[in-house]
Short mmCIF file of C-alpha atoms in Angstrom, two decimals:
data_model
loop_
_atom_site.label_atom_id
_atom_site.label_comp_id
_atom_site.label_asym_id
_atom_site.label_seq_id
_atom_site.Cartn_x
_atom_site.Cartn_y
_atom_site.Cartn_z
CA MET A 24 4.84 -6.38 -28.82
CA GLU A 25 3.50 -4.45 -31.80
CA ARG A 26 0.73 -2.98 -29.67
CA THR A 27 3.26 -1.73 -27.13
CA GLY A 28 5.47 -0.18 -29.76
CA THR A 29 2.50 1.61 -31.29
CA ALA A 30 1.34 2.85 -27.92
CA VAL A 31 4.81 4.10 -27.12
CA ALA A 32 5.09 5.99 -30.36
CA GLN A 33 1.67 7.52 -29.93
CA GLY A 34 2.21 8.36 -26.29
CA THR A 35 5.64 9.99 -26.53
CA GLY A 36 6.19 11.24 -30.01
CA GLY A 37 9.70 9.78 -30.27
CA GLY A 38 13.02 10.73 -28.70
CA LEU A 39 14.14 10.00 -25.16
CA PRO A 40 10.65 9.21 -23.80
CA VAL A 41 10.50 6.20 -26.17
CA TRP A 42 13.60 4.81 -24.53
CA LEU A 43 12.15 5.43 -21.07
CA VAL A 44 8.83 3.78 -21.93
CA ALA A 45 10.50 0.79 -23.56
CA ARG A 46 12.36 0.08 -20.31
CA GLY A 47 9.32 0.60 -18.11
CA LEU A 48 10.66 3.77 -16.48
CA ILE A 49 7.58 5.80 -17.44
CA PRO A 50 4.08 4.59 -18.38
CA GLU A 51 3.02 4.25 -22.01
CA THR A 52 0.10 6.69 -22.25
CA GLY A 53 -0.49 10.29 -21.27
CA PRO A 54 -3.33 9.52 -18.83
CA GLN A 55 -1.18 6.88 -17.13
CA ARG A 56 1.66 9.35 -16.74
CA ALA A 57 -0.70 12.05 -15.45
CA PHE A 58 -2.10 9.77 -12.75
CA ALA A 59 1.40 8.52 -11.90
CA GLY A 60 2.46 12.14 -11.43
CA ALA A 61 -0.54 12.86 -9.21
CA THR A 62 0.19 9.75 -7.16
CA PHE A 63 3.90 10.57 -6.88
CA VAL A 64 3.22 14.05 -5.51
CA ASN A 65 0.58 12.66 -3.17
CA GLN A 66 3.00 10.10 -1.77
CA ILE A 67 5.70 12.71 -1.18
CA GLY A 68 3.14 14.40 1.04
CA LYS A 69 2.47 11.09 2.76
CA GLY A 70 6.19 10.64 3.44
CA LEU A 71 6.39 14.14 4.91
CA PHE A 72 3.45 13.47 7.20
CA ILE A 73 4.54 10.01 8.35
CA ALA A 74 8.04 11.17 9.23
CA GLY A 75 7.18 14.43 10.95
CA ALA A 76 3.58 14.53 12.16
CA ALA A 77 4.09 12.77 15.50
CA LEU A 78 6.95 15.10 16.37
CA PHE A 79 4.84 18.11 15.40
CA PHE A 80 2.07 17.03 17.76
CA THR A 81 4.42 16.28 20.66
CA ARG A 82 7.21 18.88 20.36
CA SER A 83 5.34 21.79 18.77
CA VAL A 84 1.75 21.39 19.96
CA GLY A 85 2.86 19.85 23.26
CA LEU A 86 0.49 16.88 23.48
CA PRO A 87 1.54 13.73 25.39
CA VAL A 88 2.94 10.85 23.34
CA SER A 89 0.20 8.54 24.63
CA GLN A 90 -2.56 10.86 23.37
CA VAL A 91 -0.88 11.30 19.99
CA GLY A 92 -0.41 7.57 19.54
CA PHE A 93 -4.01 6.83 20.47
CA ALA A 94 -5.34 9.56 18.17
CA LEU A 95 -3.31 8.35 15.18
CA GLY A 96 -4.35 4.74 15.67
CA ALA A 97 -8.02 5.44 16.42
CA ALA A 98 -8.39 7.83 13.48
CA ALA A 99 -6.85 5.28 11.13
CA LEU A 100 -9.37 2.65 12.23
CA ILE A 101 -12.30 5.07 11.99
CA GLY A 102 -11.17 6.10 8.53
CA LEU A 103 -11.63 2.57 7.22
CA ALA A 104 -15.40 3.02 7.52
CA ALA A 105 -15.42 5.30 4.47
CA GLY A 106 -13.99 2.76 2.06
CA ILE A 107 -17.03 0.74 1.00
CA PRO A 108 -19.67 3.52 0.77
CA VAL A 109 -17.29 5.89 -1.00
CA GLY A 110 -16.21 3.07 -3.26
CA ARG A 111 -19.84 2.59 -4.26
CA LEU A 112 -20.09 6.33 -4.91
CA ALA A 113 -17.04 6.08 -7.18
CA ASP A 114 -18.71 3.25 -9.10
CA ARG A 115 -21.82 5.37 -9.64
CA ARG A 116 -20.33 8.86 -10.15
CA GLY A 117 -16.88 8.15 -11.56
CA PRO A 118 -13.64 7.37 -9.67
CA ARG A 119 -11.64 10.37 -10.91
CA GLU A 120 -14.10 12.88 -9.50
CA VAL A 121 -14.34 11.09 -6.16
CA PHE A 122 -10.56 10.72 -5.95
CA ARG A 123 -9.98 14.44 -6.56
CA LEU A 124 -12.61 15.46 -3.99
CA ALA A 125 -11.18 13.07 -1.39
CA VAL A 126 -7.66 14.42 -1.85
CA VAL A 127 -8.86 18.01 -1.54
CA VAL A 128 -10.71 17.20 1.69
CA GLN A 129 -7.60 15.45 2.99
CA ALA A 130 -5.50 18.51 2.16
CA LEU A 131 -7.87 20.82 4.05
CA ALA A 132 -7.98 18.50 7.05
CA VAL A 133 -4.19 18.32 7.21
CA ALA A 134 -3.94 22.11 6.93
CA GLY A 135 -6.38 22.34 9.84
CA LEU A 136 -3.86 20.54 12.04
CA VAL A 137 -1.97 23.81 12.48
CA PHE A 138 -4.88 24.95 14.67
CA VAL A 139 -4.74 21.89 16.93
CA HIS A 140 -4.33 22.73 20.60
CA SER A 141 -6.03 19.83 22.37
CA PHE A 142 -6.63 16.10 22.11
CA LEU A 143 -10.21 16.58 20.91
CA SER A 144 -9.25 18.95 18.10
CA LEU A 145 -6.47 16.56 17.10
CA MET A 146 -8.94 13.67 16.90
CA ALA A 147 -11.40 15.72 14.87
CA PHE A 148 -8.94 16.76 12.16
CA LEU A 149 -7.22 13.37 12.03
CA CYS A 150 -10.53 11.53 11.63
CA VAL A 151 -11.52 13.75 8.69
CA ALA A 152 -8.09 13.25 7.12
CA GLU A 153 -8.23 9.48 7.54
CA LEU A 154 -11.79 9.25 6.22
CA ALA A 155 -10.66 11.20 3.15
CA LEU A 156 -7.61 8.96 2.77
CA SER A 157 -9.79 5.85 2.86
CA ALA A 158 -12.16 7.41 0.35
CA GLY A 159 -9.30 8.24 -2.00
CA THR A 160 -7.95 4.70 -1.73
CA ALA A 161 -11.35 3.24 -2.66
CA ALA A 162 -11.61 5.52 -5.70
CA ARG A 163 -8.01 4.87 -6.73
CA GLY A 164 -8.73 1.17 -7.30
CA PRO A 165 -11.16 1.46 -10.25
CA LEU A 166 -9.21 4.40 -11.64
CA THR A 167 -5.99 2.37 -11.67
CA ARG A 168 -7.78 -0.60 -13.22
CA SER A 169 -9.24 1.53 -16.01
CA LEU A 170 -6.03 3.40 -16.80
CA GLY A 171 -3.89 0.27 -16.61
CA ALA A 172 -6.07 -1.94 -18.80
CA PRO A 173 -5.44 -4.50 -20.19
CA HIS A 174 -2.66 -5.09 -17.62
CA PRO A 175 -3.74 -3.21 -14.49
CA THR A 176 -1.47 -5.25 -12.19
CA ARG A 177 1.60 -4.17 -14.15
CA TYR A 178 0.55 -0.52 -13.92
CA ARG A 179 -0.29 -0.85 -10.22
CA SER A 180 3.14 -2.41 -9.67
CA TYR A 181 4.75 0.55 -11.40
CA LEU A 182 2.84 2.91 -9.09
CA ARG A 183 4.01 0.95 -6.06
CA ALA A 184 7.64 1.25 -7.09
CA LEU A 185 7.12 4.96 -7.72
CA ASN A 186 5.41 5.37 -4.36
CA ASN A 187 8.40 3.91 -2.53
CA ILE A 188 10.63 6.56 -4.09
CA ALA A 189 8.13 9.32 -3.28
CA VAL A 190 7.67 8.35 0.36
CA GLY A 191 11.45 8.22 0.75
CA CYS A 192 11.78 11.71 -0.72
CA GLY A 193 9.11 13.00 1.64
CA ALA A 194 10.79 11.42 4.63
CA LEU A 195 14.14 12.99 3.70
CA ALA A 196 12.48 16.40 3.38
CA ALA A 197 10.82 15.93 6.77
CA GLY A 198 14.25 15.33 8.23
CA VAL A 199 15.11 18.99 7.60
CA ALA A 200 12.18 20.15 9.71
CA VAL A 201 12.96 17.61 12.41
CA GLN A 202 16.58 18.75 12.52
CA MET A 203 15.55 22.41 12.86
CA ASP A 204 13.04 21.42 15.57
CA THR A 205 11.23 24.77 15.61
CA ARG A 206 7.55 25.70 15.52
CA ALA A 207 8.01 27.38 12.14
CA ALA A 208 9.71 24.31 10.68
CA TYR A 209 6.97 21.97 11.84
CA LEU A 210 4.25 24.30 10.54
CA SER A 211 6.03 24.36 7.18
CA LEU A 212 6.02 20.57 7.20
CA ILE A 213 2.27 20.35 7.83
CA LEU A 214 1.36 23.09 5.34
CA GLY A 215 3.77 21.61 2.80
CA THR A 216 1.97 18.28 3.11
CA SER A 217 -1.36 20.01 2.51
CA ALA A 218 0.02 21.86 -0.51
CA LEU A 219 1.31 18.62 -2.02
CA PHE A 220 -2.11 17.02 -1.63
CA LEU A 221 -3.72 19.98 -3.40
CA ALA A 222 -1.14 19.72 -6.17
CA SER A 223 -1.97 16.02 -6.48
CA ALA A 224 -5.66 16.85 -6.92
CA ALA A 225 -4.78 19.43 -9.57
CA LEU A 226 -2.63 16.94 -11.48
CA ALA A 227 -5.46 14.40 -11.32
CA SER A 228 -7.60 16.79 -13.34
CA ARG A 229 -5.47 15.83 -16.34
CA VAL A 230 -6.70 12.25 -16.03
CA PRO A 231 -9.76 11.57 -18.21
CA SER A 232 -13.02 10.70 -16.52
CA VAL A 233 -13.93 7.03 -16.32
CA LEU A 234 -17.53 6.34 -17.26
CA PRO A 235 -19.40 4.27 -14.67
CA ILE A 236 -20.45 0.76 -15.68
CA GLU A 237 -24.13 0.14 -15.20
CA ALA A 238 -24.89 -2.37 -12.47
CA PRO A 239 -27.30 -5.26 -13.12
CA ALA A 240 -30.86 -4.23 -12.32
CA GLU A 241 -31.50 -7.29 -10.18
CA GLY A 242 -28.16 -7.09 -8.34
CA SER A 243 -27.52 -6.12 -4.74
CA ARG A 244 -26.57 -2.56 -3.81
CA TRP A 245 -23.75 -3.95 -1.66
CA PRO A 246 -22.40 -6.97 -3.58
CA ALA A 247 -18.94 -6.77 -1.98
CA LEU A 248 -20.29 -7.52 1.49
CA LYS A 249 -22.24 -10.53 0.17
CA ASP A 250 -19.33 -11.98 -1.82
CA LYS A 251 -18.07 -14.57 0.68
CA PRO A 252 -14.96 -15.61 -1.29
CA TYR A 253 -13.90 -11.97 -1.64
CA VAL A 254 -14.49 -11.30 2.05
CA ALA A 255 -12.34 -14.36 2.80
CA LEU A 256 -9.65 -13.09 0.43
CA THR A 257 -9.74 -9.70 2.16
CA ALA A 258 -9.17 -11.38 5.52
CA LEU A 259 -6.33 -13.56 4.18
CA ASP A 260 -4.63 -10.64 2.48
CA GLY A 261 -4.99 -8.64 5.69
CA VAL A 262 -3.14 -11.36 7.61
CA MET A 263 -0.44 -11.65 4.96
CA SER A 264 -0.08 -7.85 4.86
CA ILE A 265 1.37 -8.04 8.37
CA GLN A 266 4.59 -8.80 6.52
CA ASN A 267 4.75 -5.10 5.63
CA GLN A 268 5.56 -4.37 9.27
CA VAL A 269 8.33 -6.96 9.56
CA LEU A 270 11.17 -4.90 8.07
CA ILE A 271 10.07 -1.47 9.32
CA PHE A 272 8.98 -2.42 12.85
CA ALA A 273 10.10 -5.86 14.05
CA LEU A 274 13.50 -6.14 12.34
CA PRO A 275 14.95 -2.85 13.68
CA LEU A 276 13.99 -3.82 17.24
CA TRP A 277 15.43 -7.30 16.67
CA ILE A 278 18.72 -5.98 15.29
CA ILE A 279 19.28 -3.52 18.11
CA GLY A 280 18.03 -5.61 21.03
CA HIS A 281 18.74 -9.23 20.08
CA THR A 282 21.70 -9.40 17.66
CA ASP A 283 25.33 -8.33 17.53
CA ALA A 284 24.85 -6.53 14.21
CA PRO A 285 25.83 -2.82 14.26
CA ARG A 286 23.08 -0.29 14.84
CA TRP A 287 23.67 1.45 11.50
CA PHE A 288 22.57 -1.77 9.82
CA VAL A 289 18.94 -0.90 10.67
CA GLY A 290 18.94 1.77 7.99
CA ALA A 291 20.91 -0.39 5.57
CA SER A 292 18.36 -3.21 5.76
CA VAL A 293 15.52 -0.83 4.92
CA ALA A 294 17.57 0.62 2.05
CA VAL A 295 18.13 -2.86 0.58
CA ASN A 296 14.40 -3.56 0.72
CA THR A 297 13.47 -0.22 -0.86
CA ALA A 298 16.00 -0.61 -3.68
CA LEU A 299 14.77 -4.10 -4.53
CA VAL A 300 11.14 -3.01 -4.54
CA VAL A 301 11.85 -0.07 -6.83
CA CYS A 302 13.93 -2.15 -9.25
CA LEU A 303 11.94 -5.40 -9.32
CA GLN A 304 8.24 -4.77 -8.57
CA VAL A 305 7.23 -4.23 -12.22
CA ARG A 306 9.36 -7.14 -13.43
CA VAL A 307 7.93 -9.52 -10.84
CA SER A 308 4.38 -8.58 -11.82
CA ARG A 309 4.86 -9.71 -15.41
CA GLY A 310 2.92 -12.87 -16.05
CA VAL A 311 0.63 -12.27 -13.07
CA ASP A 312 -2.28 -11.44 -15.36
CA ASN A 313 -5.04 -13.77 -14.20
CA ASN A 314 -6.48 -15.10 -10.96
CA THR A 315 -4.86 -18.53 -11.22
CA ALA A 316 -1.39 -17.07 -11.72
CA ALA A 317 -1.95 -14.71 -8.81
CA GLY A 318 -2.90 -17.63 -6.57
CA ARG A 319 0.32 -19.45 -7.47
CA VAL A 320 2.39 -16.35 -6.74
CA ALA A 321 0.68 -15.90 -3.35
CA ARG A 322 1.63 -19.49 -2.49
CA ARG A 323 5.23 -18.74 -3.46
CA ALA A 324 5.19 -15.61 -1.28
CA GLY A 325 4.18 -17.65 1.76
CA VAL A 326 7.16 -19.95 1.31
CA ALA A 327 9.50 -16.97 1.00
CA PHE A 328 8.19 -15.39 4.20
CA LEU A 329 8.80 -18.56 6.21
CA LEU A 330 12.36 -18.84 4.89
CA ALA A 331 13.00 -15.16 5.58
CA THR A 332 11.76 -15.25 9.17
CA ALA A 333 13.84 -18.38 9.79
CA LEU A 334 16.97 -16.61 8.57
CA ILE A 335 16.25 -13.53 10.69
CA ALA A 336 15.66 -15.75 13.73
CA VAL A 337 19.05 -17.43 13.25
CA ALA A 338 20.76 -14.02 13.42
CA GLY A 339 19.75 -13.76 17.08
CA GLY A 340 22.49 -16.09 18.27
CA ALA A 341 25.14 -15.44 15.63
CA PRO A 342 28.36 -13.36 15.81
CA GLY A 343 28.18 -9.80 14.48
CA TRP A 344 29.42 -10.33 10.92
CA VAL A 345 27.46 -13.58 10.57
CA ALA A 346 24.33 -11.82 11.81
CA VAL A 347 24.79 -9.12 9.16
CA VAL A 348 25.13 -11.67 6.34
CA VAL A 349 22.19 -13.74 7.53
CA ILE A 350 19.96 -10.69 7.97
CA VAL A 351 20.84 -9.44 4.48
CA LEU A 352 19.82 -12.82 3.08
CA GLY A 353 16.63 -12.69 5.14
CA VAL A 354 15.81 -9.18 3.89
CA VAL A 355 16.38 -10.21 0.26
CA VAL A 356 14.19 -13.30 0.59
CA HIS A 357 11.52 -11.38 2.49
CA THR A 358 11.50 -8.69 -0.19
CA LEU A 359 10.96 -11.33 -2.88
CA GLY A 360 7.99 -12.57 -0.87
CA GLU A 361 6.78 -8.98 -0.53
CA LEU A 362 7.02 -8.46 -4.30
CA TRP A 363 5.12 -11.69 -5.02
CA HIS A 364 2.49 -10.85 -2.42
CA ALA A 365 1.99 -7.36 -3.84
CA ALA A 366 1.60 -8.68 -7.40
CA ALA A 367 -0.90 -11.32 -6.30
CA SER A 368 -2.80 -8.83 -4.15
CA PHE A 369 -3.10 -6.33 -7.00
CA GLU A 370 -4.35 -8.91 -9.50
CA LEU A 371 -6.84 -10.60 -7.19
CA SER A 372 -8.28 -7.34 -5.86
CA PHE A 373 -9.09 -6.43 -9.48
CA GLY A 374 -9.75 -9.86 -10.96
CA LEU A 375 -12.19 -11.23 -8.38
CA ALA A 376 -14.32 -8.07 -8.38
CA PRO A 377 -17.07 -7.40 -10.95
CA GLU A 378 -16.40 -4.50 -13.31
CA HIS A 379 -19.42 -2.49 -12.20
CA ALA A 380 -18.38 -2.52 -8.51
CA GLN A 381 -14.59 -2.09 -8.58
CA GLY A 382 -14.72 0.88 -6.20
CA GLN A 383 -16.85 -0.86 -3.61
CA TYR A 384 -14.69 -3.98 -3.72
CA SER A 385 -11.55 -1.83 -3.54
CA GLY A 386 -12.91 -0.18 -0.40
CA LEU A 387 -13.54 -3.58 1.18
CA PHE A 388 -10.10 -4.88 0.25
CA ALA A 389 -8.44 -1.85 1.82
CA ILE A 390 -10.08 -2.65 5.15
CA GLY A 391 -8.04 -5.82 5.48
CA GLN A 392 -4.81 -3.97 4.77
CA GLY A 393 -5.78 -1.14 7.12
CA LEU A 394 -6.49 -3.50 9.99
CA SER A 395 -3.19 -5.20 9.28
CA ASN A 396 -1.34 -1.92 9.82
CA ALA A 397 -3.14 -1.52 13.15
CA VAL A 398 -2.60 -5.01 14.58
CA GLY A 399 0.73 -5.81 12.92
CA PRO A 400 3.08 -3.96 15.30
CA PRO A 401 1.63 -5.32 18.57
CA VAL A 402 1.43 -8.87 17.18
CA LEU A 403 4.99 -8.78 15.86
CA GLY A 404 6.19 -7.16 19.07
CA LEU A 405 4.63 -9.92 21.14
CA LEU A 406 5.85 -12.82 18.99
CA CYS A 407 9.11 -11.74 17.36
CA ILE A 408 10.52 -9.49 20.07
CA GLY A 409 8.84 -10.93 23.16
CA TRP A 410 9.22 -14.62 22.28
CA GLY A 411 12.34 -14.39 20.16
CA GLY A 412 13.38 -17.00 17.61
CA PRO A 413 10.34 -19.28 18.00
CA GLY A 414 8.09 -16.25 17.55
CA TRP A 415 9.72 -15.43 14.21
CA LEU A 416 9.05 -19.01 13.09
CA VAL A 417 5.41 -18.77 14.18
CA VAL A 418 4.95 -15.60 12.12
CA GLY A 419 6.57 -17.27 9.11
CA ALA A 420 4.43 -20.38 9.51
CA VAL A 421 1.22 -18.32 9.64
CA LEU A 422 2.20 -16.46 6.46
CA LEU A 423 3.07 -19.77 4.81
CA VAL A 424 -0.34 -21.25 5.60
CA VAL A 425 -2.15 -18.14 4.39
CA GLY A 426 -0.25 -18.27 1.12
CA GLN A 427 -1.30 -21.88 0.56
CA VAL A 428 -4.97 -21.08 1.24
CA VAL A 429 -5.22 -18.17 -1.23
CA PRO A 430 -5.38 -20.40 -4.36
CA LEU A 431 -8.22 -22.37 -2.75
CA VAL A 432 -10.18 -19.15 -2.22
CA VAL A 433 -9.56 -18.23 -5.87
CA LYS A 434 -11.09 -21.53 -6.98
CA TRP A 435 -14.01 -20.99 -4.59
CA SER A 436 -14.61 -17.57 -6.09
CA ASP A 437 -14.47 -18.95 -9.64
CA ARG A 438 -17.03 -21.64 -8.78
CA THR A 439 -19.31 -19.11 -7.07
CA HIS A 440 -19.25 -16.68 -9.99
CA ALA A 441 -19.74 -19.53 -12.47
CA ARG A 442 -22.93 -20.56 -10.66
CA VAL A 443 -24.18 -16.96 -10.65
CA LEU A 444 -23.52 -16.54 -14.35
CA GLY A 445 -24.97 -19.95 -15.12
#
C-alpha cells in the first residue's frame, strides 16, 4: 500500500489525478498513462474500421459482399504469420520501436484502401494492414509486461477495459458515416482511421524504450515453438476464446430467430456486457498474480460459460418477458466467465514465457486467439443456431472441459521449466 501511495504521489503531483489513480481510473505512472493513451486512440481507430470498412468496400467501392468477406477473413489469417518473427524482433530490438513501426505501417496500409478498385488491390492492402496489426500485437505484449511490472495482468486488464470504451466510441463515430452513406463520408472514415493510427504511433513515442534482455547463449532461436506446454496453452486459450463470439455473433441471431424477446434487446445485451467489462475487469484481475491463481480462475471461467450457455438455451422456449430475464442472467454469468478468462489469459501469457522471449511468445499466443476469431462464428452458427438448445450446451461443455485442463497445463509447464533450470 505504501508503494502505491508513493507511486501515485510521484506520478501525479497531487490534486484530482491522485483521486483518479487511487480508484484505478488512470494508471499510476507517466509511461503507463502514455501507453494507455496510445492504445486508446488506436482502438478508436479499430472501432471505426470494424463498424464501417465492410460497408465502404461494398457500397462505395462496389465490390461484392462475398469478395469482401473472403478478403477480410483471408487477410486476417495471413496476418497471423507475422506474430512470432516480429515478436522475436521486438525481443532483440526493443518492443516500443517495433510497436511504433508496426502502427505506422498499418496506418499507411489503411490509407491505401482509398485507392482500392478491385479484389486484388483490396487483398494487397488488407494483407499488409493485418500483418502490421499482428506485428503490433506481438510487440505490445512485452511492452505491456514491462510497463505494468510488477503487476502486468492488472495493467493489461485496465487496458482491456479502456479498449472496450474506445472501440465503442469508434463504432458510434462510424455510425455517422454509415448514416450519411456517401463516398465522401466513407473516405473520411477510412482516412480518419489512418490518422488515428498515426496519432497512436506519435503518442507511443512518449513511452520509454524497453531494453532487450539477453537470451541464453545456448538457447534456441525459436523457444516458443519448442515449448510444448505453451503451445498447448495457446491451443486451449484459442478454443476458450471462442466465447468472445458468443455475445456478439451467436446471441443476436438466437434472440431474433429463436426467442420471443424483443429485437431491441440485442443491443441491450451487448451494452450490459460492455458495462460490466469496463467496470469489473480490473477488479476481477486482482489476486491473479501468479500461474497457479490464473489456472484456478480459468477453471472457474469454464464453469461460468457452461452455466451461461444453459441459461441462454432455456430462453429459446420461454415467453417473451421470461426470455429477457433469463438472457440477462446468461449475459451476466457469461461476462463473469469472460472476465475470469481474460485475467487468466493475461497472466499465463506473461507468466509461462521466459523474460528474454516475451515478444516471440506473445506472437505465438496471439495466433490461438486469431484463429478463434476466424473459426468461432461458423462453429457457433452450426451448433448454437443450427442445432439449437443442445448446441448451446455442447459449446458450454467444451468450454468447461478446456477450463479444467488449463491448470494441468500450468503444472506441466512448471515441471518442464524446473527440469530445464535444474
